[in-house]
Amino acid sequence: SQQGEEDPQALSIQEGENATMNCSYKTSINNLQWYRQNSGRGLVHLILIRSNEREKHSGRLRVTLDTSKKSSSLLITASRAADTASYFCATARGANSKLTFGKGITLSVRP
Amino acid sequence: GAGVSQSPSNKVTEKGKDVELRCDPISGHTALYWYRQSLGQGLEFLIYFQGNSAPDKSGLPSDRFSAERTGGSVSTLTIQRTQQEDSAVYLCASSYSSYSYNEQFFGPGTRLTVL
């Protein structure tokens, strides 16, 4: 069963705008990760945030985590057409446990 | 260096036949994961290996599914007596260890179609 639920399911924005994607989960976690997938094939790891962290940055990416609300958000600033992809949040319940993925968000960035 | 590779990239089979999917992880990665991605179910965990042993097989959907890993490297996922609901993209990932903080590197997947 899915642990994470992302919203919106689909997002369409203009190049240069910011994209915000949200993820909610049900159980306590050890860490939460965001992945990107192009063309329905291999996933690429974007960023990881630990349960004791609240915010993390990596380039144009900013991720926040609110464990009291069991939710996370991924912000992509100054979006580019190349950011068009599906984005998944994934949670790990323990330090040595599998990842459980949400259903994903389809982001379209119009040039 | 080389990433995770999977073969075949596409496989079309008839219902009832057995299939084998192969995954070559990144050299030196001790953890290897299998996932399945389908339109209806999203991305589902199937099984993971630490070395040659599988501490968590909880995602295998039925006893028609099995996987093995030999030499701490290549892994094979076998589906016996395939059914149409087995149609999906099967993704393999590897990481330095099974410690969940380690990034998982994914292969391009095998698209399985059961007719």
Short mmCIF file of N, CA and C in Angstrom, two decimals, chain B:
data_model
loop_
_atom_site.label_atom_id
_atom_site.label_comp_id
_atom_site.label_asym_id
_atom_site.label_seq_id
_atom_site.Cartn_x
_atom_site.Cartn_y
_atom_site.Cartn_z
N GLY B 1 31.45 5.91 -13.74
CA GLY B 1 31.35 4.48 -13.91
C GLY B 1 29.98 4.07 -14.39
N ALA B 2 29.77 2.80 -14.65
CA ALA B 2 28.51 2.30 -15.18
C ALA B 2 27.44 2.38 -14.11
N GLY B 3 26.21 2.63 -14.55
CA GLY B 3 25.09 2.66 -13.63
C GLY B 3 24.47 1.29 -13.51
N VAL B 4 23.27 1.25 -12.97
CA VAL B 4 22.53 0.00 -12.86
C VAL B 4 21.99 -0.37 -14.24
N SER B 5 22.20 -1.59 -14.64
CA SER B 5 21.66 -2.01 -15.93
C SER B 5 20.66 -3.13 -15.73
N GLN B 6 19.69 -3.17 -16.62
CA GLN B 6 18.66 -4.20 -16.56
C GLN B 6 18.45 -4.77 -17.95
N SER B 7 18.15 -6.06 -17.97
CA SER B 7 17.84 -6.69 -19.27
C SER B 7 16.76 -7.74 -19.08
N PRO B 8 15.92 -7.95 -20.11
CA PRO B 8 15.85 -7.12 -21.31
C PRO B 8 15.19 -5.78 -21.00
N SER B 9 15.20 -4.86 -21.94
CA SER B 9 14.53 -3.58 -21.70
C SER B 9 13.02 -3.75 -21.90
N ASN B 10 12.67 -4.63 -22.80
CA ASN B 10 11.26 -4.95 -23.05
C ASN B 10 11.10 -6.45 -23.18
N LYS B 11 9.99 -6.96 -22.65
CA LYS B 11 9.72 -8.39 -22.76
C LYS B 11 8.23 -8.57 -22.97
N VAL B 12 7.89 -9.24 -24.05
CA VAL B 12 6.50 -9.59 -24.32
C VAL B 12 6.39 -11.09 -24.21
N THR B 13 5.44 -11.57 -23.43
CA THR B 13 5.30 -13.00 -23.22
C THR B 13 3.83 -13.37 -23.23
N GLU B 14 3.60 -14.64 -23.36
CA GLU B 14 2.22 -15.13 -23.34
C GLU B 14 1.84 -15.56 -21.93
N LYS B 15 0.61 -15.39 -21.61
CA LYS B 15 0.10 -15.81 -20.31
C LYS B 15 0.47 -17.27 -20.05
N GLY B 16 0.97 -17.53 -18.85
CA GLY B 16 1.33 -18.89 -18.47
C GLY B 16 2.81 -19.21 -18.62
N LYS B 17 3.54 -18.39 -19.37
CA LYS B 17 4.97 -18.62 -19.55
C LYS B 17 5.75 -18.04 -18.37
N ASP B 18 6.97 -18.55 -18.19
CA ASP B 18 7.87 -18.03 -17.15
C ASP B 18 8.78 -16.98 -17.76
N VAL B 19 9.14 -15.97 -16.97
CA VAL B 19 10.09 -14.96 -17.45
C VAL B 19 11.16 -14.73 -16.39
N GLU B 20 12.34 -14.33 -16.87
CA GLU B 20 13.45 -13.96 -15.99
C GLU B 20 13.91 -12.56 -16.33
N LEU B 21 14.01 -11.73 -15.32
CA LEU B 21 14.48 -10.37 -15.50
C LEU B 21 15.80 -10.23 -14.74
N ARG B 22 16.72 -9.53 -15.37
CA ARG B 22 18.07 -9.46 -14.80
C ARG B 22 18.43 -8.04 -14.40
N CYS B 23 19.19 -7.94 -13.31
CA CYS B 23 19.66 -6.65 -12.85
C CYS B 23 21.15 -6.73 -12.52
N ASP B 24 21.92 -5.80 -13.08
CA ASP B 24 23.34 -5.66 -12.76
C ASP B 24 23.52 -4.38 -11.95
N PRO B 25 23.82 -4.50 -10.67
CA PRO B 25 23.92 -3.28 -9.85
C PRO B 25 25.24 -2.58 -10.08
N ILE B 26 25.37 -1.41 -9.49
CA ILE B 26 26.65 -0.69 -9.53
C ILE B 26 27.67 -1.49 -8.72
N SER B 27 28.86 -1.61 -9.27
CA SER B 27 29.90 -2.38 -8.61
C SER B 27 30.18 -1.82 -7.21
N GLY B 28 30.21 -2.73 -6.23
CA GLY B 28 30.49 -2.31 -4.87
C GLY B 28 29.25 -2.02 -4.04
N HIS B 29 28.08 -1.94 -4.69
CA HIS B 29 26.85 -1.72 -3.94
C HIS B 29 26.38 -3.05 -3.35
N THR B 30 26.18 -3.05 -2.04
CA THR B 30 25.81 -4.31 -1.39
C THR B 30 24.30 -4.51 -1.33
N ALA B 31 23.54 -3.44 -1.44
CA ALA B 31 22.08 -3.55 -1.37
C ALA B 31 21.48 -3.46 -2.76
N LEU B 32 20.48 -4.28 -3.00
CA LEU B 32 19.81 -4.31 -4.29
C LEU B 32 18.32 -4.44 -4.06
N TYR B 33 17.55 -3.65 -4.77
CA TYR B 33 16.10 -3.58 -4.57
C TYR B 33 15.38 -3.87 -5.89
N TRP B 34 14.23 -4.50 -5.79
CA TRP B 34 13.31 -4.66 -6.92
C TRP B 34 12.00 -3.95 -6.60
N TYR B 35 11.53 -3.18 -7.59
CA TYR B 35 10.24 -2.50 -7.48
C TYR B 35 9.44 -2.82 -8.74
N ARG B 36 8.14 -2.59 -8.66
CA ARG B 36 7.28 -2.76 -9.82
C ARG B 36 6.45 -1.49 -9.95
N GLN B 37 6.30 -1.03 -11.18
CA GLN B 37 5.53 0.19 -11.40
C GLN B 37 4.46 -0.08 -12.44
N SER B 38 3.21 0.13 -12.04
CA SER B 38 2.10 -0.04 -12.97
C SER B 38 1.15 1.12 -12.79
N LEU B 39 0.30 1.33 -13.80
CA LEU B 39 -0.61 2.48 -13.77
C LEU B 39 -1.53 2.42 -12.57
N GLY B 40 -2.03 1.26 -12.27
CA GLY B 40 -3.03 1.15 -11.21
C GLY B 40 -2.44 1.20 -9.81
N GLN B 41 -1.24 0.65 -9.65
CA GLN B 41 -0.66 0.46 -8.31
C GLN B 41 0.49 1.40 -8.00
N GLY B 42 0.94 2.18 -8.94
CA GLY B 42 2.06 3.05 -8.66
C GLY B 42 3.34 2.25 -8.50
N LEU B 43 4.27 2.75 -7.70
CA LEU B 43 5.57 2.13 -7.49
C LEU B 43 5.51 1.26 -6.25
N GLU B 44 5.68 -0.06 -6.43
CA GLU B 44 5.57 -0.98 -5.30
C GLU B 44 6.90 -1.66 -5.05
N PHE B 45 7.27 -1.73 -3.80
CA PHE B 45 8.45 -2.49 -3.39
C PHE B 45 8.16 -3.98 -3.51
N LEU B 46 9.11 -4.73 -4.01
CA LEU B 46 8.96 -6.18 -4.10
C LEU B 46 9.86 -6.90 -3.10
N ILE B 47 11.16 -6.66 -3.18
CA ILE B 47 12.12 -7.41 -2.37
C ILE B 47 13.43 -6.64 -2.34
N TYR B 48 14.22 -6.80 -1.26
CA TYR B 48 15.56 -6.25 -1.31
C TYR B 48 16.57 -7.25 -0.79
N PHE B 49 17.78 -7.12 -1.27
CA PHE B 49 18.90 -7.97 -0.87
C PHE B 49 19.97 -7.12 -0.19
N GLN B 50 20.53 -7.67 0.85
CA GLN B 50 21.76 -7.16 1.42
C GLN B 50 22.76 -8.28 1.22
N GLY B 51 23.74 -8.06 0.38
CA GLY B 51 24.58 -9.18 -0.04
C GLY B 51 23.71 -10.15 -0.82
N ASN B 52 23.84 -11.43 -0.48
CA ASN B 52 23.05 -12.45 -1.17
C ASN B 52 21.78 -12.84 -0.43
N SER B 53 21.56 -12.24 0.73
CA SER B 53 20.36 -12.63 1.47
C SER B 53 19.28 -11.56 1.34
N ALA B 54 18.04 -11.99 1.50
CA ALA B 54 16.90 -11.11 1.31
C ALA B 54 16.17 -10.91 2.64
N PRO B 55 16.53 -9.83 3.38
CA PRO B 55 15.89 -9.60 4.67
C PRO B 55 14.41 -9.25 4.57
N ASP B 56 13.98 -8.73 3.41
CA ASP B 56 12.60 -8.29 3.29
C ASP B 56 12.06 -8.70 1.92
N LYS B 57 11.16 -9.68 1.95
CA LYS B 57 10.52 -10.14 0.71
C LYS B 57 9.04 -9.80 0.75
N SER B 58 8.67 -8.89 1.61
CA SER B 58 7.25 -8.69 1.92
C SER B 58 6.43 -8.20 0.73
N GLY B 59 7.10 -7.62 -0.27
CA GLY B 59 6.36 -7.07 -1.39
C GLY B 59 6.08 -8.04 -2.52
N LEU B 60 6.65 -9.23 -2.47
CA LEU B 60 6.39 -10.19 -3.55
C LEU B 60 4.91 -10.54 -3.53
N PRO B 61 4.21 -10.35 -4.66
CA PRO B 61 2.74 -10.46 -4.63
C PRO B 61 2.21 -11.88 -4.52
N SER B 62 2.97 -12.86 -4.94
CA SER B 62 2.50 -14.24 -4.83
C SER B 62 3.70 -15.17 -4.91
N ASP B 63 3.46 -16.45 -4.69
CA ASP B 63 4.58 -17.40 -4.73
C ASP B 63 5.02 -17.68 -6.16
N ARG B 64 4.40 -17.05 -7.14
CA ARG B 64 4.90 -17.17 -8.51
C ARG B 64 6.14 -16.29 -8.71
N PHE B 65 6.35 -15.37 -7.79
CA PHE B 65 7.48 -14.44 -7.88
C PHE B 65 8.61 -14.93 -6.98
N SER B 66 9.81 -14.94 -7.51
CA SER B 66 10.98 -15.26 -6.69
C SER B 66 12.16 -14.45 -7.22
N ALA B 67 13.15 -14.29 -6.39
CA ALA B 67 14.35 -13.56 -6.80
C ALA B 67 15.55 -14.17 -6.11
N GLU B 68 16.67 -14.08 -6.77
CA GLU B 68 17.91 -14.50 -6.15
C GLU B 68 19.03 -13.54 -6.54
N ARG B 69 20.05 -13.58 -5.73
CA ARG B 69 21.24 -12.77 -6.02
C ARG B 69 22.45 -13.63 -5.73
N THR B 70 23.37 -13.63 -6.64
CA THR B 70 24.55 -14.48 -6.49
C THR B 70 25.81 -13.62 -6.52
N GLY B 71 26.77 -14.04 -5.73
CA GLY B 71 28.06 -13.35 -5.70
C GLY B 71 27.96 -11.91 -5.25
N GLY B 72 26.87 -11.58 -4.56
CA GLY B 72 26.69 -10.21 -4.12
C GLY B 72 26.58 -9.22 -5.25
N SER B 73 26.24 -9.72 -6.43
CA SER B 73 26.19 -8.83 -7.58
C SER B 73 24.87 -8.98 -8.33
N VAL B 74 24.88 -9.71 -9.43
CA VAL B 74 23.72 -9.81 -10.32
C VAL B 74 22.53 -10.42 -9.60
N SER B 75 21.35 -9.90 -9.91
CA SER B 75 20.12 -10.46 -9.36
C SER B 75 19.17 -10.81 -10.51
N THR B 76 18.40 -11.87 -10.28
CA THR B 76 17.40 -12.30 -11.24
C THR B 76 16.05 -12.36 -10.55
N LEU B 77 15.06 -11.74 -11.16
CA LEU B 77 13.67 -11.83 -10.69
C LEU B 77 12.95 -12.76 -11.64
N THR B 78 12.36 -13.81 -11.11
CA THR B 78 11.66 -14.80 -11.93
C THR B 78 10.18 -14.75 -11.62
N ILE B 79 9.40 -14.71 -12.68
CA ILE B 79 7.95 -14.78 -12.54
C ILE B 79 7.49 -16.04 -13.26
N GLN B 80 6.88 -16.94 -12.52
CA GLN B 80 6.40 -18.18 -13.12
C GLN B 80 4.92 -18.04 -13.50
N ARG B 81 4.56 -18.77 -14.54
CA ARG B 81 3.13 -18.81 -14.97
C ARG B 81 2.56 -17.39 -15.01
N THR B 82 3.14 -16.55 -15.83
CA THR B 82 2.77 -15.13 -15.85
C THR B 82 1.28 -14.94 -16.11
N GLN B 83 0.76 -13.89 -15.49
CA GLN B 83 -0.63 -13.49 -15.66
C GLN B 83 -0.66 -12.08 -16.23
N GLN B 84 -1.79 -11.67 -16.78
CA GLN B 84 -1.88 -10.34 -17.39
C GLN B 84 -1.66 -9.24 -16.36
N GLU B 85 -2.04 -9.49 -15.13
CA GLU B 85 -1.85 -8.45 -14.10
C GLU B 85 -0.38 -8.28 -13.72
N ASP B 86 0.49 -9.16 -14.22
CA ASP B 86 1.93 -9.00 -13.98
C ASP B 86 2.53 -7.95 -14.91
N SER B 87 1.79 -7.51 -15.90
CA SER B 87 2.29 -6.50 -16.84
C SER B 87 2.61 -5.22 -16.08
N ALA B 88 3.83 -4.76 -16.22
CA ALA B 88 4.29 -3.58 -15.48
C ALA B 88 5.72 -3.30 -15.92
N VAL B 89 6.26 -2.20 -15.41
CA VAL B 89 7.70 -1.94 -15.54
C VAL B 89 8.37 -2.39 -14.25
N TYR B 90 9.35 -3.25 -14.37
CA TYR B 90 10.08 -3.76 -13.21
C TYR B 90 11.40 -3.01 -13.08
N LEU B 91 11.54 -2.32 -11.97
CA LEU B 91 12.71 -1.47 -11.74
C LEU B 91 13.62 -2.09 -10.69
N CYS B 92 14.90 -1.99 -10.96
CA CYS B 92 15.91 -2.46 -10.02
C CYS B 92 16.69 -1.24 -9.54
N ALA B 93 17.10 -1.25 -8.30
CA ALA B 93 17.93 -0.18 -7.76
C ALA B 93 19.01 -0.79 -6.89
N SER B 94 20.13 -0.08 -6.78
CA SER B 94 21.16 -0.54 -5.85
C SER B 94 21.64 0.65 -5.02
N SER B 95 22.18 0.34 -3.86
CA SER B 95 22.75 1.39 -3.01
C SER B 95 23.95 0.82 -2.29
N TYR B 96 24.76 1.73 -1.73
CA TYR B 96 26.02 1.33 -1.10
C TYR B 96 25.77 0.31 0.01
N SER B 97 24.68 0.55 0.78
CA SER B 97 24.27 -0.42 1.79
C SER B 97 22.77 -0.29 1.96
N SER B 98 22.19 -1.12 2.79
CA SER B 98 20.75 -1.07 2.98
C SER B 98 20.34 0.00 3.98
N TYR B 99 21.31 0.73 4.52
CA TYR B 99 21.01 1.85 5.41
C TYR B 99 20.16 2.85 4.63
N SER B 100 19.00 3.19 5.12
CA SER B 100 18.03 3.90 4.28
C SER B 100 18.48 5.32 3.91
N TYR B 101 19.52 5.83 4.57
CA TYR B 101 20.03 7.16 4.19
C TYR B 101 20.81 7.12 2.88
N ASN B 102 21.16 5.91 2.47
CA ASN B 102 21.92 5.81 1.22
C ASN B 102 21.00 5.99 0.01
N GLU B 103 21.45 6.83 -0.93
CA GLU B 103 20.70 7.04 -2.15
C GLU B 103 20.56 5.74 -2.91
N GLN B 104 19.39 5.50 -3.45
CA GLN B 104 19.20 4.35 -4.32
C GLN B 104 19.35 4.80 -5.77
N PHE B 105 20.14 4.06 -6.52
CA PHE B 105 20.37 4.34 -7.94
C PHE B 105 19.54 3.35 -8.75
N PHE B 106 18.70 3.89 -9.61
CA PHE B 106 17.77 3.04 -10.35
C PHE B 106 18.27 2.72 -11.75
N GLY B 107 17.92 1.53 -12.22
CA GLY B 107 18.14 1.16 -13.60
C GLY B 107 16.99 1.67 -14.45
N PRO B 108 17.07 1.45 -15.77
CA PRO B 108 16.05 1.97 -16.68
C PRO B 108 14.77 1.14 -16.70
N GLY B 109 14.82 -0.05 -16.09
CA GLY B 109 13.61 -0.86 -16.00
C GLY B 109 13.45 -1.85 -17.13
N THR B 110 12.64 -2.86 -16.87
CA THR B 110 12.20 -3.83 -17.89
C THR B 110 10.70 -3.70 -18.00
N ARG B 111 10.23 -3.40 -19.20
CA ARG B 111 8.78 -3.32 -19.43
C ARG B 111 8.27 -4.70 -19.81
N LEU B 112 7.47 -5.30 -18.93
CA LEU B 112 6.92 -6.63 -19.17
C LEU B 112 5.47 -6.52 -19.62
N THR B 113 5.18 -7.14 -20.74
CA THR B 113 3.81 -7.20 -21.25
C THR B 113 3.39 -8.65 -21.35
N VAL B 114 2.32 -9.00 -20.66
CA VAL B 114 1.81 -10.37 -20.71
C VAL B 114 0.53 -10.37 -21.53
N LEU B 115 0.56 -11.09 -22.63
CA LEU B 115 -0.59 -11.10 -23.54
C LEU B 115 -1.62 -12.16 -23.15
#
